[in-house]
Coordinates of C-alpha atoms in Angstrom, one line a residue:
X1 CA -25.3 -10.9 -29.6
X2 CA -26.6 -7.5 -28.6
X3 CA -27.6 -6.8 -25.0
X4 CA -31.3 -7.1 -25.9
X5 CA -30.8 -10.5 -27.3
X6 CA -29.2 -11.9 -24.1
X7 CA -30.7 -13.0 -20.8
X8 CA -29.9 -10.9 -17.7
X9 CA -30.6 -11.7 -14.1
X10 CA -29.8 -8.2 -12.8
X11 CA -29.3 -4.8 -14.5
X12 CA -27.5 -1.7 -13.3
X13 CA -26.1 1.5 -14.8
X14 CA -22.5 0.8 -13.6
X15 CA -20.9 -2.2 -12.1
X16 CA -17.8 -2.2 -9.9
X17 CA -15.9 -5.5 -9.3
X18 CA -13.8 -5.2 -6.1
X19 CA -14.2 -3.3 -2.9
X20 CA -10.9 -1.6 -2.2
X21 CA -10.4 2.2 -2.2
X22 CA -10.2 2.4 -6.0
X23 CA -13.5 0.5 -6.6
X24 CA -15.3 2.2 -3.8
X25 CA -14.3 5.7 -5.1
X26 CA -15.4 4.7 -8.6
X27 CA -18.7 3.5 -7.3
X28 CA -19.3 6.7 -5.4
X29 CA -18.4 8.8 -8.4
X30 CA -20.8 6.9 -10.6
X31 CA -23.6 7.2 -8.1
X32 CA -23.0 10.9 -7.9
X33 CA -23.5 11.1 -11.7
X34 CA -26.9 9.5 -11.4
X35 CA -25.9 5.9 -12.3
X36 CA -27.6 3.1 -10.4
X37 CA -24.4 1.4 -9.2
X38 CA -23.6 -2.0 -7.7
X39 CA -20.3 -3.2 -6.1
X40 CA -19.6 -7.0 -6.1
X41 CA -16.8 -8.5 -4.0
X42 CA -15.6 -12.1 -4.3
X43 CA -14.7 -12.4 -0.6
X44 CA -16.6 -12.6 2.6
X45 CA -15.1 -9.2 3.7
X46 CA -14.9 -5.9 1.9
X47 CA -11.9 -3.6 1.8
X48 CA -9.4 -5.6 -0.2
X49 CA -5.7 -4.8 0.2
X50 CA -6.6 -1.2 1.1
X51 CA -8.0 -2.4 4.5
X52 CA -4.6 -4.1 5.2
X53 CA -2.6 -1.0 4.3
X54 CA -1.5 2.2 5.9
X55 CA -4.3 4.0 4.1
X56 CA -2.1 6.7 2.8
X57 CA -3.1 8.7 -0.3
X58 CA -0.5 10.4 -2.5
X59 CA -2.2 13.0 -4.6
X60 CA -0.4 16.4 -5.1
X61 CA -2.3 19.7 -4.7
X62 CA -5.3 18.0 -3.1
X63 CA -7.5 20.2 -0.8
X64 CA -6.1 18.8 2.4
X65 CA -2.5 19.8 1.4
X66 CA -3.7 23.2 0.1
X67 CA -5.2 24.0 3.5
X68 CA -1.8 23.3 5.0
X69 CA -0.2 25.7 2.6
X70 CA 1.5 22.9 0.6
X71 CA 0.8 24.1 -3.0
X72 CA 2.8 22.9 -6.0
X73 CA 2.9 24.3 -9.5
X74 CA 1.7 21.8 -12.0
X75 CA 5.2 21.9 -13.6
X76 CA 6.8 20.9 -10.3
X77 CA 4.5 17.8 -9.9
X78 CA 5.1 16.8 -13.6
X79 CA 8.9 17.2 -13.1
X80 CA 8.8 15.0 -10.1
X81 CA 6.8 12.3 -11.8
X82 CA 8.9 12.5 -14.9
X83 CA 12.0 11.9 -12.7
X84 CA 10.4 9.0 -10.8
X85 CA 8.4 7.3 -13.5
X86 CA 10.2 8.4 -16.7
X87 CA 8.7 7.3 -20.0
X88 CA 7.6 3.9 -18.6
X89 CA 3.9 4.9 -18.7
X90 CA 1.9 6.9 -21.2
X91 CA 2.3 10.7 -20.7
X92 CA -1.5 11.2 -21.0
X93 CA -2.1 9.0 -18.0
X94 CA 0.3 11.0 -15.9
X95 CA -1.4 14.2 -17.0
X96 CA -4.8 12.7 -16.1
X97 CA -3.5 11.7 -12.6
X98 CA -2.1 15.2 -12.0
X99 CA -5.1 17.1 -13.2
X100 CA -7.9 14.9 -11.9
X101 CA -6.4 13.9 -8.5
X102 CA -7.2 17.1 -6.7
X103 CA -10.8 17.1 -8.2
X104 CA -11.2 13.5 -6.9
X105 CA -10.3 14.5 -3.3
X106 CA -12.4 17.6 -3.5
X107 CA -15.4 15.5 -4.6
X108 CA -14.9 13.0 -1.7
X109 CA -14.8 15.8 0.8
X110 CA -17.9 17.4 -0.6
X111 CA -19.8 14.1 -0.9
X112 CA -20.9 14.2 2.8
X113 CA -19.6 14.1 6.3
X114 CA -17.6 10.9 6.1
X115 CA -14.5 11.5 4.0
X116 CA -12.1 13.4 6.1
X117 CA -8.3 13.4 5.9
X118 CA -5.2 14.9 7.5
X119 CA -1.7 15.6 6.2
X120 CA 1.0 13.0 7.2
X121 CA 3.2 15.8 8.6
X122 CA 6.7 15.6 7.2
X123 CA 6.3 12.1 5.6
X124 CA 8.8 12.8 2.8
X125 CA 8.2 11.9 -0.8
X126 CA 10.2 8.8 -1.6
X127 CA 12.7 10.7 -3.8
X128 CA 12.7 14.2 -2.3
X129 CA 16.1 15.0 -3.9
X130 CA 14.6 14.6 -7.4
X131 CA 13.3 17.6 -9.3
X132 CA 10.0 18.6 -7.8
X133 CA 10.4 16.2 -4.9
X134 CA 9.2 17.4 -1.5
X135 CA 11.0 16.6 1.8
X136 CA 7.8 17.6 3.7
X137 CA 5.8 15.1 1.6
X138 CA 2.5 15.1 -0.1
X139 CA 0.8 12.1 1.7
X140 CA -2.5 12.3 3.5
X141 CA -4.4 9.7 5.6
X142 CA -8.0 9.3 6.8
X143 CA -8.9 10.6 10.2
X144 CA -9.8 7.9 12.8
X145 CA -13.3 6.7 12.6
X146 CA -15.7 4.8 14.9
X147 CA -16.5 1.6 13.2
X148 CA -19.8 1.3 15.1
X149 CA -21.2 3.7 12.6
X150 CA -21.1 0.9 10.1
X151 CA -23.7 -1.1 12.0
X152 CA -24.0 -4.7 10.9
X153 CA -21.4 -4.1 8.2
X154 CA -18.6 -3.5 10.8
X155 CA -18.1 -7.3 11.0
X156 CA -17.8 -7.5 7.2
X157 CA -14.9 -5.1 7.1
X158 CA -11.7 -7.0 6.3
X159 CA -9.9 -7.7 9.6
X160 CA -6.5 -6.2 10.3
X161 CA -3.6 -8.6 9.8
X162 CA -2.5 -8.2 13.4
X163 CA -4.8 -7.5 16.4
X164 CA -4.4 -4.5 18.6
X165 CA -5.3 -4.0 22.3
X166 CA -8.9 -2.8 22.9
X167 CA -9.4 0.9 22.4
X168 CA -5.9 1.5 20.9
X169 CA -5.8 3.3 17.5
X170 CA -2.7 4.8 15.9
X171 CA -2.4 7.0 12.8
X172 CA 0.6 7.2 10.6
X173 CA 1.4 10.6 12.3
X174 CA 1.4 8.8 15.6
X175 CA 3.4 5.9 14.5
X176 CA 6.5 7.8 13.5
X177 CA 6.6 9.4 16.9
X178 CA 5.8 6.2 18.9
X179 CA 8.8 4.5 17.3
X180 CA 11.0 6.8 19.4
X181 CA 9.2 6.4 22.7
X182 CA 12.4 5.5 24.5
X183 CA 14.3 8.4 22.8
X184 CA 12.3 11.6 22.8
X185 CA 9.9 13.5 25.0
X186 CA 7.7 14.2 22.0
X187 CA 7.3 10.5 21.5
X188 CA 6.5 10.0 25.2
X189 CA 3.9 12.7 25.0
X190 CA 2.4 11.0 21.9
X191 CA 2.3 7.7 23.8
X192 CA 0.5 9.4 26.7
X193 CA -2.1 10.9 24.5
X194 CA -2.5 7.6 22.6
X195 CA -3.1 5.8 25.9
X196 CA -5.6 8.4 27.0
X197 CA -7.5 8.1 23.7
X198 CA -7.6 4.4 24.1
X199 CA -9.1 4.7 27.6
X200 CA -11.7 7.2 26.4
X201 CA -12.6 4.9 23.5
X202 CA -13.1 1.9 25.8
X203 CA -15.2 4.0 28.3
X204 CA -17.4 5.4 25.5
X205 CA -17.6 1.9 23.9
X206 CA -16.3 3.2 20.6
X207 CA -14.6 1.0 18.0
X208 CA -12.1 3.4 16.8
X209 CA -9.8 2.5 13.8
X210 CA -7.3 4.2 11.6
X211 CA -5.2 3.6 8.5
X212 CA -6.6 1.5 5.6
X213 CA -9.5 0.2 7.5
X214 CA -10.6 3.8 8.4
X215 CA -10.4 4.8 4.7
X216 CA -12.5 1.8 3.7
X217 CA -15.0 2.4 6.5
X218 CA -15.4 6.1 5.6
X219 CA -15.9 5.2 1.9
X220 CA -18.4 2.5 2.8
X221 CA -20.4 5.0 5.0
X222 CA -20.5 7.4 2.0
X223 CA -21.7 4.6 -0.3
X224 CA -24.4 3.7 2.2
X225 CA -25.6 7.3 2.1
X226 CA -25.6 7.1 -1.7
X227 CA -27.7 3.9 -1.6
X228 CA -25.0 1.9 -3.4
X229 CA -25.4 -1.8 -2.6
X230 CA -22.5 -4.2 -1.9
X231 CA -22.8 -7.9 -2.7
X232 CA -20.2 -10.0 -0.8
X233 CA -19.3 -13.6 -1.7
X234 CA -20.0 -12.8 -5.4
X235 CA -16.9 -13.6 -7.5
X236 CA -16.8 -12.6 -11.1
X237 CA -16.4 -15.5 -13.5
X238 CA -16.1 -13.7 -16.9
X239 CA -16.9 -10.6 -18.9
X240 CA -19.8 -10.6 -21.3
X241 CA -19.3 -8.9 -24.7
X242 CA -21.4 -8.4 -27.8
X243 CA -20.2 -9.3 -31.3
X244 CA -18.2 -6.0 -31.6
X245 CA -16.2 -6.7 -28.4
X246 CA -18.1 -4.1 -26.3
X247 CA -18.4 -5.2 -22.6
X248 CA -22.1 -5.5 -21.7
X249 CA -21.7 -7.0 -18.2
X250 CA -20.3 -9.9 -16.2
X251 CA -21.1 -13.5 -15.3
X252 CA -20.8 -13.8 -11.5
X253 CA -21.6 -16.4 -8.9
X254 CA -23.9 -15.7 -6.0
X255 CA -25.4 -18.1 -3.5
X256 CA -24.0 -21.0 -5.5
X257 CA -25.8 -19.9 -8.7
X258 CA -24.7 -18.1 -11.9
X259 CA -25.9 -14.6 -12.1
X260 CA -25.6 -12.5 -15.3
X261 CA -25.3 -8.8 -14.5
X262 CA -25.9 -6.2 -17.2
X263 CA -24.0 -2.9 -16.8
X264 CA -25.4 -0.3 -19.2
X265 CA -22.6 2.3 -18.9
X266 CA -19.7 -0.1 -18.1
X267 CA -17.8 -2.3 -15.8
X268 CA -14.9 -1.1 -13.6
X269 CA -12.5 -3.9 -12.7
X270 CA -10.9 -3.2 -9.3
X271 CA -10.1 -6.7 -8.2
X272 CA -6.5 -6.2 -7.1
X273 CA -3.4 -7.9 -8.4
X274 CA -2.3 -11.5 -8.7
X275 CA -0.4 -11.7 -5.4
X276 CA -2.0 -15.0 -4.3
X277 CA -2.0 -16.7 -7.7
X278 CA 1.2 -18.8 -7.5
X279 CA 1.0 -19.8 -11.2
X280 CA 1.0 -16.1 -12.3
X281 CA 3.7 -15.2 -9.8
X282 CA 5.9 -18.0 -11.3
X283 CA 5.0 -17.0 -14.8
X284 CA 5.6 -13.2 -14.5
X285 CA 7.7 -12.2 -11.5
X286 CA 11.5 -12.3 -11.4
X287 CA 13.5 -14.9 -9.6
X288 CA 13.5 -13.9 -5.9
X289 CA 10.1 -12.4 -6.0
X290 CA 8.1 -15.5 -6.9
X291 CA 7.7 -17.0 -3.4
X292 CA 4.7 -15.4 -1.7
X293 CA 5.6 -13.1 1.2
X294 CA 2.9 -10.6 0.2
X295 CA 1.0 -8.4 2.6
X296 CA -1.9 -8.0 0.2
X297 CA -5.4 -9.6 0.5
X298 CA -5.4 -13.4 0.1
X299 CA -8.5 -12.9 -2.2
X300 CA -6.3 -11.3 -4.9
X301 CA -5.7 -14.0 -7.5
X302 CA -5.7 -11.9 -10.7
X303 CA -9.4 -12.3 -11.6
X304 CA -9.8 -9.0 -13.3
X305 CA -6.6 -9.3 -15.2
X306 CA -7.4 -12.7 -16.4
X307 CA -10.9 -11.8 -17.4
X308 CA -9.6 -8.8 -19.4
X309 CA -7.0 -10.9 -21.2
X310 CA -9.7 -13.4 -22.1
X311 CA -11.4 -10.7 -24.3
X312 CA -8.2 -9.3 -25.8
X313 CA -7.0 -6.7 -23.3
X314 CA -3.3 -5.8 -23.2
X315 CA -1.2 -6.1 -20.1
X316 CA 2.0 -4.4 -18.9
X317 CA 4.4 -4.3 -16.0
X318 CA 3.6 -7.9 -15.1
X319 CA 7.1 -8.4 -13.8
X320 CA 6.8 -5.6 -11.3
X321 CA 5.3 -5.3 -7.8
X322 CA 5.0 -2.8 -5.0
X323 CA 8.0 -4.5 -3.5
X324 CA 8.5 -4.5 0.2
X325 CA 11.1 -6.3 2.4
X326 CA 9.2 -8.7 4.6
X327 CA 9.4 -11.5 7.0
X328 CA 7.1 -14.4 7.7
X329 CA 6.0 -15.0 11.3
X330 CA 5.9 -18.7 12.3
X331 CA 2.1 -18.6 12.2
X332 CA 2.3 -17.7 8.5
X333 CA 1.6 -14.0 8.7
X334 CA 3.7 -11.9 6.3
X335 CA 4.9 -8.7 8.0
X336 CA 6.5 -5.8 6.2
X337 CA 9.6 -3.8 7.3
X338 CA 9.2 -0.1 6.8
X339 CA 10.6 1.9 9.8
X340 CA 13.0 -0.8 10.9
X341 CA 15.4 -0.2 8.0
X342 CA 16.2 3.2 9.3
X343 CA 17.2 2.0 12.8
X344 CA 20.6 3.6 13.4
X345 CA 22.4 0.6 15.1
X346 CA 21.5 -1.8 12.3
X347 CA 22.5 -2.9 8.8
X348 CA 21.2 -5.4 6.3
X349 CA 23.6 -7.9 4.7
X350 CA 23.3 -10.6 2.1
X351 CA 24.3 -14.3 2.5
X352 CA 27.9 -13.3 2.1
X353 CA 27.8 -11.0 5.1
X354 CA 28.1 -7.8 3.0
X355 CA 25.8 -4.8 2.7
X356 CA 24.4 -4.3 -0.8
X357 CA 22.4 -1.0 -0.7
X358 CA 21.2 1.8 1.4
X359 CA 19.0 0.1 4.0
X360 CA 16.9 3.2 4.6
X361 CA 16.0 3.7 1.0
X362 CA 12.4 3.5 -0.2
X363 CA 11.2 -0.1 0.0
X364 CA 10.7 -0.5 -3.8
X365 CA 14.3 0.8 -4.3
X366 CA 15.6 -1.5 -1.6
X367 CA 14.0 -4.6 -3.1
X368 CA 15.1 -3.7 -6.6
X369 CA 18.6 -3.9 -5.3
X370 CA 17.8 -7.2 -3.6
X371 CA 16.4 -8.6 -6.8
X372 CA 19.3 -7.3 -9.0
X373 CA 21.9 -9.1 -6.8
X374 CA 19.9 -12.1 -5.8
X375 CA 20.1 -11.2 -2.1
X376 CA 17.3 -13.4 -0.8
X377 CA 17.2 -14.1 2.0
X378 CA 19.0 -11.1 3.6
X379 CA 19.6 -10.5 7.2
X380 CA 19.0 -7.4 9.3
X381 CA 21.9 -7.2 11.8
X382 CA 21.5 -5.2 15.0
X383 CA 22.8 -5.0 18.6
X384 CA 21.2 -5.1 22.0
X385 CA 21.1 -1.4 22.3
X386 CA 19.0 -1.2 19.1
X387 CA 16.8 -3.9 20.5
X388 CA 16.2 -2.0 23.7
X389 CA 15.6 1.4 22.0
X390 CA 13.4 0.7 18.9
X391 CA 10.5 -1.5 17.9
X392 CA 11.5 -4.3 15.5
X393 CA 9.0 -6.3 13.7
X394 CA 6.2 -5.3 16.0
X395 CA 8.3 -6.3 19.1
X396 CA 8.6 -3.4 21.5
X397 CA 11.8 -2.1 22.9
X398 CA 13.1 -4.3 25.7
X399 CA 10.5 -7.0 24.9
X400 CA 11.9 -10.4 24.2
X401 CA 11.5 -11.9 20.8
X402 CA 8.9 -14.7 20.8
X403 CA 10.4 -18.1 21.5
X404 CA 9.0 -19.5 18.2
X405 CA 10.8 -16.8 16.3
X406 CA 14.1 -18.1 17.7
X407 CA 13.3 -21.8 17.4
X408 CA 12.2 -21.2 13.7
X409 CA 15.4 -19.4 12.9
X410 CA 13.6 -16.2 12.0
X411 CA 15.7 -14.4 14.7
X412 CA 19.2 -15.5 15.6
X413 CA 21.2 -14.1 18.5
X414 CA 24.9 -14.5 19.5
X415 CA 27.4 -12.9 21.9
X416 CA 29.9 -12.1 19.2
X417 CA 29.7 -11.0 15.5
X418 CA 31.7 -14.1 14.5
X419 CA 29.2 -16.4 16.2
X420 CA 26.3 -14.5 14.6
X421 CA 27.9 -15.0 11.2
X422 CA 28.3 -18.7 11.7
X423 CA 24.7 -19.0 12.9
X424 CA 23.3 -17.4 9.7
X425 CA 25.7 -19.1 7.4
X426 CA 27.7 -15.9 6.4
X427 CA 31.5 -15.8 6.3
X428 CA 32.5 -14.5 9.7
X429 CA 35.5 -12.5 8.4
X430 CA 33.3 -10.8 5.8
X431 CA 30.6 -9.9 8.3
X432 CA 33.2 -8.6 10.8
X433 CA 34.7 -6.4 8.0
X434 CA 31.3 -5.1 7.0
X435 CA 30.5 -4.0 10.6
X436 CA 33.9 -2.4 10.9
X437 CA 33.4 -0.3 7.8
X438 CA 29.8 0.6 8.8
X439 CA 30.9 1.6 12.3
X440 CA 33.6 3.8 10.9
X441 CA 31.0 5.5 8.7
X442 CA 28.7 5.9 11.7
X443 CA 31.4 7.6 13.7
X444 CA 32.1 10.1 11.0
X445 CA 28.4 10.6 10.2
X446 CA 28.7 9.7 6.5
X447 CA 27.9 6.4 4.8
X448 CA 30.7 6.3 2.2
X449 CA 29.4 3.1 0.7
X450 CA 25.7 3.8 0.0
X451 CA 24.9 7.3 1.2
X452 CA 22.5 6.2 3.9
X453 CA 21.0 9.2 5.7
X454 CA 21.6 11.7 2.8
X455 CA 17.9 11.7 1.8
X456 CA 15.1 13.3 3.9
X457 CA 13.2 10.0 3.3
X458 CA 16.0 8.0 4.9
X459 CA 15.8 10.1 8.1
X460 CA 12.0 10.2 8.5
X461 CA 12.0 7.0 10.5
X462 CA 15.4 7.7 12.0
X463 CA 16.3 8.7 15.6
X464 CA 16.1 12.5 15.8
X465 CA 18.0 12.5 19.1
X466 CA 21.2 11.5 17.3
X467 CA 23.4 13.8 15.2
X468 CA 22.9 11.5 12.2
X469 CA 19.4 9.9 12.6
X470 CA 20.1 6.7 10.7
X471 CA 23.7 6.1 11.6
X472 CA 25.1 4.8 14.9
X473 CA 27.7 2.1 15.8
X474 CA 26.7 -1.6 16.2
X475 CA 28.9 -2.7 19.1
X476 CA 26.8 -3.9 22.1
X477 CA 26.4 -7.6 22.6
X478 CA 24.3 -9.7 22.2
X479 CA 24.0 -9.3 18.5
X480 CA 20.9 -10.2 16.5
X481 CA 19.9 -11.2 13.0
X482 CA 16.4 -11.1 11.5
X483 CA 15.8 -13.0 8.3
X484 CA 14.3 -10.8 5.5
X485 CA 12.6 -12.0 2.4
X486 CA 11.4 -10.3 -0.8
X487 CA 7.8 -9.4 -0.2
X488 CA 5.3 -7.0 -1.7
X489 CA 2.2 -4.9 -1.0
X490 CA 0.7 -6.1 -4.2
X491 CA 1.6 -6.7 -7.8
X492 CA 2.0 -3.8 -10.2
X493 CA 1.2 -5.4 -13.6
X494 CA -2.2 -5.4 -15.1
X495 CA -4.5 -4.2 -17.8
X496 CA -3.3 -1.4 -20.0
X497 CA -5.6 1.7 -20.0
X498 CA -5.8 5.2 -21.3
X499 CA -6.3 8.6 -19.7
X500 CA -10.0 7.9 -19.3
X501 CA -9.4 4.6 -17.4
X502 CA -10.6 2.6 -20.5
X503 CA -9.0 -0.7 -21.0
X504 CA -7.0 -1.1 -24.3
X505 CA -6.2 -4.0 -26.6
X506 CA -2.7 -4.7 -27.8
X507 CA -3.3 -2.6 -30.9
X508 CA -4.2 0.4 -28.8
X509 CA -8.0 0.3 -29.5
X510 CA -10.4 0.8 -26.7
X511 CA -12.5 -2.0 -25.3
X512 CA -15.8 -0.1 -24.9
X513 CA -17.6 -0.5 -21.6
X514 CA -14.5 -1.7 -19.7
X515 CA -12.5 0.3 -17.1
X516 CA -9.7 -0.7 -14.7
X517 CA -8.0 0.7 -11.7
X518 CA -5.7 -0.2 -8.8
X519 CA -3.5 -3.3 -9.1
X520 CA -5.8 -4.7 -11.7
X521 CA -4.3 -2.1 -14.0
X522 CA -0.7 -1.4 -15.0
X523 CA 0.6 1.0 -12.4
X524 CA 0.8 4.7 -13.4
X525 CA 3.9 4.9 -11.2
X526 CA 5.7 2.5 -13.5
X527 CA 8.5 0.6 -11.9
X528 CA 8.9 3.1 -9.0
X529 CA 7.0 4.8 -6.1
X530 CA 6.5 8.5 -5.7
X531 CA 5.5 8.6 -2.0
X532 CA 3.4 7.0 0.7
X533 CA 0.0 6.3 -0.7
X534 CA 1.1 6.2 -4.4
X535 CA -0.6 2.9 -4.7
X536 CA -4.0 3.9 -3.2
X537 CA -4.0 7.5 -4.5
X538 CA -3.8 6.6 -8.2
X539 CA -6.3 3.8 -7.7
X540 CA -8.8 6.2 -6.3
X541 CA -8.1 8.8 -9.0
X542 CA -8.6 6.4 -12.0
X543 CA -11.6 4.8 -10.3
X544 CA -13.1 8.3 -10.2
X545 CA -12.0 9.1 -13.8
X546 CA -13.4 5.9 -15.2
X547 CA -16.7 6.2 -13.5
X548 CA -17.2 9.8 -14.7
X549 CA -16.2 8.9 -18.2
X550 CA -18.7 6.0 -18.2
X551 CA -21.5 8.4 -17.0
X552 CA -20.7 10.9 -19.7
X553 CA -21.1 8.3 -22.5
X554 CA -24.3 6.8 -23.7
X555 CA -25.2 3.3 -22.6
X556 CA -23.9 0.4 -24.7
X557 CA -26.2 -0.7 -27.5
X558 CA -29.4 -2.5 -26.5

């Protein structure tokens, strides 16, 4: 049936399903183009996985980078993405990301006073040695924001996974310095400034926040100014199409009742991946990655992907994820390991007590090696000097590991390497030989097995006070082991789309009226990861592209 022959409970120009950075950016772009826009969100909180993330945005040649003098030629950016992504995604999609990314960031900055960013100084691209790679990095992050500006909507912003002390707010730029608070004067100065900022925030009764929650808060403030409503607790149940297959709107549930929403110019699916749909994990993800140690939003159960498939949409990359080595706290919180893998006096071994890759490599690269060899669980091995120098799993230098971590076997300690090997079930002779080889490499400053420390990315979280920031001997008892599992920041597989963000069928034809972005869509980064924020950046870009394309095209048939 045509749109005019159907019953509608609500009608808008453009409908966004999902409230992460990709969906919010698409909503803002649609409103800017004159479309009356609505965002619906299945959960009680808005922000999606973005609110739980570091909030980084990887978009080359954006205006924030240009102001820092970090300009790339288009050929350099394309060469880098060709090296990282290869031919795994359509070339036209890569071109669209490269060409429209800077325009998207320029649009956000011009949209009002809320969207403000800074360069993550020196946060290397994940493959800086590849053609077009940049050791200085291309990642930006939102500036800190006072959440009190959100008014009543502050309490509806998705809470952080781990609580922080009152007043304390830390950016990515701060974090890399604070990791070295026992090692460098620059880190101690950063710690002093961070403490003074916290005191000021408490005295002024500000609710300062950073990272992903700051990005979502800033986007929500901009949407408020643009009069874009947000309906929480409104899950989408299905897409509505006419006889030709054009998407006319959605069936959703609100206040316990079915609501049919007409979207004249189209629907943007930005519902995240299928991280918390165990059936889909088991069906699509490889062995080792099926157990759920995800740091994504628990609301992400593949709703948009499934709805698209129901009307004939094609999917791709369903066996991939934004992999991340993780561990699960006894209380059930999944925590990622980013900086820890560059700690000099540490290695990661498999169940046989043997290293299997460069520990400090980008996290997707690291987990691909885990998956290829079946190294799950793995163990991070470190000594007491590492424990007293560096934060590990959110536990500060010198601070004892929680008793329940020890009782649950998450962390094991021993006075000798042999005892440690026995405690984790690894052959003691193999673990001792592994440490001997690693210590020899650390003394010479060259990891002859896996090249750890040879990439600028490896060294970003390393110890700058050492001659070789990621290499130092492991020789001071007691020794520790932290159990590591294969986790993720979200799944990568999803709906196939073109350079306009339009969802495609298996035969390559367009499903008119349907757009997708973020982890609901097959990642434009393919099986790899260009740099910090290469999840959120493309999500925002294709949300922007899809909304603008929808606004340029006439409404679906009445």
